[in-house]
PDB file of C-alpha atoms in Angstrom:
ATOM      1  CA  UNK A   1      11.763  -3.305  -1.678  1.00 93.00           C
ATOM      2  CA  UNK A   2      11.823  -1.471  -5.883  1.00 95.00           C
ATOM      3  CA  UNK A   3       7.810  -1.065  -5.701  1.00 96.00           C
ATOM      4  CA  UNK A   4       4.037  -2.194  -3.688  1.00 97.00           C
ATOM      5  CA  UNK A   5       1.143  -1.875  -6.271  1.00 97.00           C
ATOM      6  CA  UNK A   6      -2.417  -2.903  -5.555  1.00 97.00           C
ATOM      7  CA  UNK A   7      -5.252  -3.952  -8.137  1.00 97.00           C
ATOM      8  CA  UNK A   8      -8.132  -4.937  -8.397  1.00 95.00           C
ATOM      9  CA  UNK A   9      -9.534  -8.361 -10.374  1.00 94.00           C
ATOM     10  CA  UNK A  10     -10.028  -6.008 -12.782  1.00 95.00           C
ATOM     11  CA  UNK A  11      -6.450  -4.842 -13.532  1.00 94.00           C
ATOM     12  CA  UNK A  12      -7.185  -1.236 -12.171  1.00 96.00           C
ATOM     13  CA  UNK A  13      -4.207   0.064 -10.594  1.00 96.00           C
ATOM     14  CA  UNK A  14      -5.700   1.379  -7.244  1.00 95.00           C
ATOM     15  CA  UNK A  15      -1.919   2.265  -5.455  1.00 96.00           C
ATOM     16  CA  UNK A  16       1.279   2.559  -5.626  1.00 96.00           C
ATOM     17  CA  UNK A  17       4.143   3.322  -4.125  1.00 96.00           C
ATOM     18  CA  UNK A  18       7.077   3.341  -5.814  1.00 95.00           C
ATOM     19  CA  UNK A  19      10.869   3.229  -4.141  1.00 95.00           C
ATOM     20  CA  UNK A  20      13.352   3.223  -6.668  1.00 93.00           C
ATOM     21  CA  UNK A  21      13.331   6.281  -9.436  1.00 94.00           C
ATOM     22  CA  UNK A  22      11.832   5.580 -12.458  1.00 94.00           C
ATOM     23  CA  UNK A  23      10.185   7.267 -15.230  1.00 96.00           C
ATOM     24  CA  UNK A  24       5.982   7.331 -15.474  1.00 96.00           C
ATOM     25  CA  UNK A  25       6.297   6.150 -18.661  1.00 96.00           C
ATOM     26  CA  UNK A  26       7.691   3.185 -17.167  1.00 96.00           C
ATOM     27  CA  UNK A  27       6.612   3.601 -14.014  1.00 96.00           C
ATOM     28  CA  UNK A  28       2.621   2.277 -16.867  1.00 96.00           C
ATOM     29  CA  UNK A  29       4.908  -0.441 -19.021  1.00 96.00           C
ATOM     30  CA  UNK A  30       6.189  -2.002 -15.450  1.00 95.00           C
ATOM     31  CA  UNK A  31       2.407  -2.532 -13.477  1.00 95.00           C
ATOM     32  CA  UNK A  32       0.277  -3.586 -16.565  1.00 96.00           C
ATOM     33  CA  UNK A  33       2.759  -5.309 -18.009  1.00 96.00           C
ATOM     34  CA  UNK A  34       2.689  -7.083 -14.176  1.00 96.00           C
ATOM     35  CA  UNK A  35      -0.705  -7.036 -13.805  1.00 96.00           C
ATOM     36  CA  UNK A  36      -1.184  -9.757 -16.977  1.00 96.00           C
ATOM     37  CA  UNK A  37       1.000 -11.728 -14.966  1.00 96.00           C
ATOM     38  CA  UNK A  38      -0.523 -12.418 -12.151  1.00 96.00           C
ATOM     39  CA  UNK A  39      -3.647 -11.537 -13.313  1.00 96.00           C
ATOM     40  CA  UNK A  40      -2.381 -14.595 -15.475  1.00 95.00           C
ATOM     41  CA  UNK A  41      -2.122 -17.462 -13.373  1.00 94.00           C
ATOM     42  CA  UNK A  42      -4.056 -19.850 -11.516  1.00 93.00           C
ATOM     43  CA  UNK A  43      -5.259 -20.192  -7.603  1.00 88.00           C
ATOM     44  CA  UNK A  44      -2.978 -22.912  -6.637  1.00 91.00           C
ATOM     45  CA  UNK A  45      -0.011 -21.316  -8.286  1.00 94.00           C
ATOM     46  CA  UNK A  46       2.821 -19.995  -5.695  1.00 94.00           C
ATOM     47  CA  UNK A  47       3.063 -16.052  -4.818  1.00 95.00           C
ATOM     48  CA  UNK A  48       6.181 -15.978  -5.795  1.00 96.00           C
ATOM     49  CA  UNK A  49       7.675 -15.336  -9.199  1.00 95.00           C
ATOM     50  CA  UNK A  50      10.721 -14.417 -10.720  1.00 95.00           C
ATOM     51  CA  UNK A  51      10.327 -11.136 -12.997  1.00 92.00           C
ATOM     52  CA  UNK A  52      13.619  -9.388 -15.026  1.00 91.00           C
ATOM     53  CA  UNK A  53      15.655  -8.459 -12.577  1.00 92.00           C
ATOM     54  CA  UNK A  54      13.004  -8.686  -9.735  1.00 94.00           C
ATOM     55  CA  UNK A  55      10.968 -10.590  -7.968  1.00 96.00           C
ATOM     56  CA  UNK A  56       7.449 -10.357  -7.368  1.00 97.00           C
ATOM     57  CA  UNK A  57       5.490 -11.401  -4.628  1.00 97.00           C
ATOM     58  CA  UNK A  58       1.907 -10.830  -4.146  1.00 97.00           C
ATOM     59  CA  UNK A  59      -1.264 -11.924  -2.591  1.00 96.00           C
ATOM     60  CA  UNK A  60      -5.058 -11.380  -3.535  1.00 95.00           C
ATOM     61  CA  UNK A  61      -7.460 -10.554  -0.497  1.00 93.00           C
ATOM     62  CA  UNK A  62     -10.492 -10.221  -0.812  1.00 90.00           C
ATOM     63  CA  UNK A  63     -10.832  -8.327  -4.623  1.00 90.00           C
ATOM     64  CA  UNK A  64      -7.289  -6.428  -4.418  1.00 95.00           C
ATOM     65  CA  UNK A  65      -3.788  -8.234  -5.168  1.00 96.00           C
ATOM     66  CA  UNK A  66      -1.257  -6.651  -3.100  1.00 97.00           C
ATOM     67  CA  UNK A  67       2.395  -6.675  -5.127  1.00 97.00           C
ATOM     68  CA  UNK A  68       5.423  -6.013  -4.512  1.00 97.00           C
ATOM     69  CA  UNK A  69       8.670  -6.562  -6.307  1.00 96.00           C
ATOM     70  CA  UNK A  70      11.770  -6.665  -4.268  1.00 96.00           C
ATOM     71  CA  UNK A  71      15.933  -7.841  -4.663  1.00 94.00           C
ATOM     72  CA  UNK A  72      16.801 -11.186  -5.580  1.00 92.00           C
ATOM     73  CA  UNK A  73      19.237 -11.470  -2.400  1.00 93.00           C
ATOM     74  CA  UNK A  74      15.518 -10.223   0.133  1.00 93.00           C
ATOM     75  CA  UNK A  75      12.856 -12.999   1.326  1.00 93.00           C
ATOM     76  CA  UNK A  76       9.831 -14.108  -0.123  1.00 95.00           C
ATOM     77  CA  UNK A  77       8.352 -15.202   2.794  1.00 95.00           C
ATOM     78  CA  UNK A  78       9.433 -11.734   5.203  1.00 94.00           C
ATOM     79  CA  UNK A  79       7.323  -9.904   2.745  1.00 95.00           C
ATOM     80  CA  UNK A  80       4.759 -11.312   1.986  1.00 96.00           C
ATOM     81  CA  UNK A  81       3.905 -11.166   5.794  1.00 95.00           C
ATOM     82  CA  UNK A  82       4.731  -7.319   5.799  1.00 95.00           C
ATOM     83  CA  UNK A  83       2.072  -7.588   2.773  1.00 96.00           C
ATOM     84  CA  UNK A  84       0.170  -8.989   5.452  1.00 96.00           C
ATOM     85  CA  UNK A  85       0.481  -6.459   8.579  1.00 95.00           C
ATOM     86  CA  UNK A  86       0.164  -3.806   6.205  1.00 95.00           C
ATOM     87  CA  UNK A  87      -3.694  -6.029   4.751  1.00 95.00           C
ATOM     88  CA  UNK A  88      -4.176  -5.360   8.897  1.00 94.00           C
ATOM     89  CA  UNK A  89      -3.052  -2.215   9.321  1.00 94.00           C
ATOM     90  CA  UNK A  90      -5.642  -1.504   6.283  1.00 95.00           C
ATOM     91  CA  UNK A  91      -8.642  -3.880   8.228  1.00 94.00           C
ATOM     92  CA  UNK A  92      -8.224  -2.214  11.793  1.00 93.00           C
ATOM     93  CA  UNK A  93      -8.653   1.965  10.743  1.00 92.00           C
ATOM     94  CA  UNK A  94     -11.892   1.426   7.746  1.00 92.00           C
ATOM     95  CA  UNK A  95     -13.001  -1.828   9.948  1.00 90.00           C
ATOM     96  CA  UNK A  96     -13.077  -5.032   7.526  1.00 88.00           C
ATOM     97  CA  UNK A  97     -11.936  -3.259   4.886  1.00 91.00           C
ATOM     98  CA  UNK A  98     -12.555  -3.262   0.756  1.00 90.00           C
ATOM     99  CA  UNK A  99     -11.635  -1.664  -2.898  1.00 93.00           C
ATOM    100  CA  UNK A 100     -14.251   1.085  -1.916  1.00 94.00           C
ATOM    101  CA  UNK A 101     -11.650   1.814   0.737  1.00 93.00           C
ATOM    102  CA  UNK A 102      -8.959   2.255  -0.811  1.00 94.00           C
ATOM    103  CA  UNK A 103     -10.578   3.616  -3.913  1.00 93.00           C
ATOM    104  CA  UNK A 104     -12.878   6.665  -1.840  1.00 95.00           C
ATOM    105  CA  UNK A 105      -9.568   6.662   0.923  1.00 93.00           C
ATOM    106  CA  UNK A 106      -6.838   6.677  -0.660  1.00 93.00           C
ATOM    107  CA  UNK A 107      -4.960   9.117   0.947  1.00 93.00           C
ATOM    108  CA  UNK A 108      -5.571   7.575   4.181  1.00 93.00           C
ATOM    109  CA  UNK A 109      -4.261   3.810   2.642  1.00 94.00           C
ATOM    110  CA  UNK A 110      -1.064   6.013   0.792  1.00 94.00           C
ATOM    111  CA  UNK A 111      -0.956   7.257   5.106  1.00 92.00           C
ATOM    112  CA  UNK A 112      -1.077   4.070   6.581  1.00 93.00           C
ATOM    113  CA  UNK A 113       0.967   2.292   4.073  1.00 94.00           C
ATOM    114  CA  UNK A 114       3.848   5.520   5.039  1.00 92.00           C
ATOM    115  CA  UNK A 115       3.853   5.030   8.482  1.00 90.00           C
ATOM    116  CA  UNK A 116       4.719   1.218   8.488  1.00 91.00           C
ATOM    117  CA  UNK A 117       6.836   1.606   5.607  1.00 91.00           C
ATOM    118  CA  UNK A 118      10.005   4.177   4.775  1.00 89.00           C
ATOM    119  CA  UNK A 119      11.389   4.373   1.522  1.00 86.00           C
ATOM    120  CA  UNK A 120      10.807   0.632   1.286  1.00 86.00           C
ATOM    121  CA  UNK A 121      12.296  -1.022   4.742  1.00 88.00           C
ATOM    122  CA  UNK A 122      10.095  -1.051   7.494  1.00 87.00           C
ATOM    123  CA  UNK A 123       9.773   1.718  10.238  1.00 86.00           C
ATOM    124  CA  UNK A 124       7.753  -0.091  12.656  1.00 82.00           C
ATOM    125  CA  UNK A 125       6.539  -3.471  13.608  1.00 82.00           C
ATOM    126  CA  UNK A 126       4.002  -2.542  15.764  1.00 86.00           C
ATOM    127  CA  UNK A 127       0.968  -1.707  14.201  1.00 87.00           C
ATOM    128  CA  UNK A 128      -0.627  -0.766  17.412  1.00 90.00           C
ATOM    129  CA  UNK A 129       2.542   2.242  17.371  1.00 90.00           C
ATOM    130  CA  UNK A 130       1.631   2.205  13.620  1.00 89.00           C
ATOM    131  CA  UNK A 131      -2.627   2.645  14.158  1.00 88.00           C
ATOM    132  CA  UNK A 132      -1.415   5.514  17.488  1.00 90.00           C
ATOM    133  CA  UNK A 133       0.201   7.633  14.610  1.00 89.00           C
ATOM    134  CA  UNK A 134      -2.437   7.651  11.966  1.00 89.00           C
ATOM    135  CA  UNK A 135      -5.085   8.174  15.244  1.00 89.00           C
ATOM    136  CA  UNK A 136      -3.238  11.159  16.693  1.00 90.00           C
ATOM    137  CA  UNK A 137      -2.627  12.344  12.269  1.00 88.00           C
ATOM    138  CA  UNK A 138      -5.986  12.548  11.880  1.00 87.00           C
ATOM    139  CA  UNK A 139      -6.790  14.383  15.770  1.00 88.00           C
ATOM    140  CA  UNK A 140      -4.568  16.633  13.928  1.00 86.00           C
ATOM    141  CA  UNK A 141      -6.215  17.190  10.547  1.00 82.00           C
ATOM    142  CA  UNK A 142      -9.670  17.474  12.699  1.00 80.00           C
ATOM    143  CA  UNK A 143      -8.956  20.191  15.008  1.00 75.00           C
ATOM    144  CA  UNK A 144      -7.243  22.412  11.785  1.00 71.00           C
ATOM    145  CA  UNK A 145     -10.507  21.895  10.299  1.00 67.00           C
ATOM    146  CA  UNK A 146     -12.476  22.918  12.514  1.00 62.00           C
ATOM    147  CA  UNK A 147     -14.162  26.039  12.323  1.00 62.00           C
ATOM    148  CA  UNK A 148     -12.406  29.297  14.475  1.00 61.00           C
ATOM    149  CA  UNK A 149     -13.270  33.239  14.340  1.00 64.00           C
ATOM    150  CA  UNK A 150     -11.706  35.582  12.647  1.00 63.00           C
ATOM    151  CA  UNK A 151     -10.053  37.339  15.705  1.00 65.00           C
ATOM    152  CA  UNK A 152      -9.090  33.840  17.320  1.00 68.00           C
ATOM    153  CA  UNK A 153      -7.066  33.001  13.801  1.00 66.00           C
ATOM    154  CA  UNK A 154      -5.366  36.372  14.534  1.00 65.00           C
ATOM    155  CA  UNK A 155      -4.301  35.225  18.010  1.00 67.00           C
ATOM    156  CA  UNK A 156      -7.103  38.332  19.890  1.00 70.00           C
ATOM    157  CA  UNK A 157      -9.637  35.451  21.247  1.00 60.00           C
TER     158      UNK A 157
END
């Protein structure tokens, strides 16, 4: 996978993950161009399209489009399943995820994506394992944020 974009029906980019080196200027240009193409398509049209030297696979969930760019030889159906699995993970974590969850908790959305995909490849297919890793990270973060006395921080208490 080259990249994944999440954007709203209004064309607002909510999340982007690039797995290849691309300049910021080029990212913005490619993102804008791709959003225009996807948003211009009718709902009954196929979720796959050829664009430049890539295949684009996208799926709309509520008000968000999940869009992936894959290599020419990659499997579109597997990518569609990958998008669905990511949405399921977001649903499990947030409890019926919505666009606002992504906006206000974007760091968690990125973290979930990073636990699921690494370098554009599936890291773990098990939702249970991915959610367990996220839960453990949340617990570690809570421990780090719990207030401690000065003596405890110095290791004297």
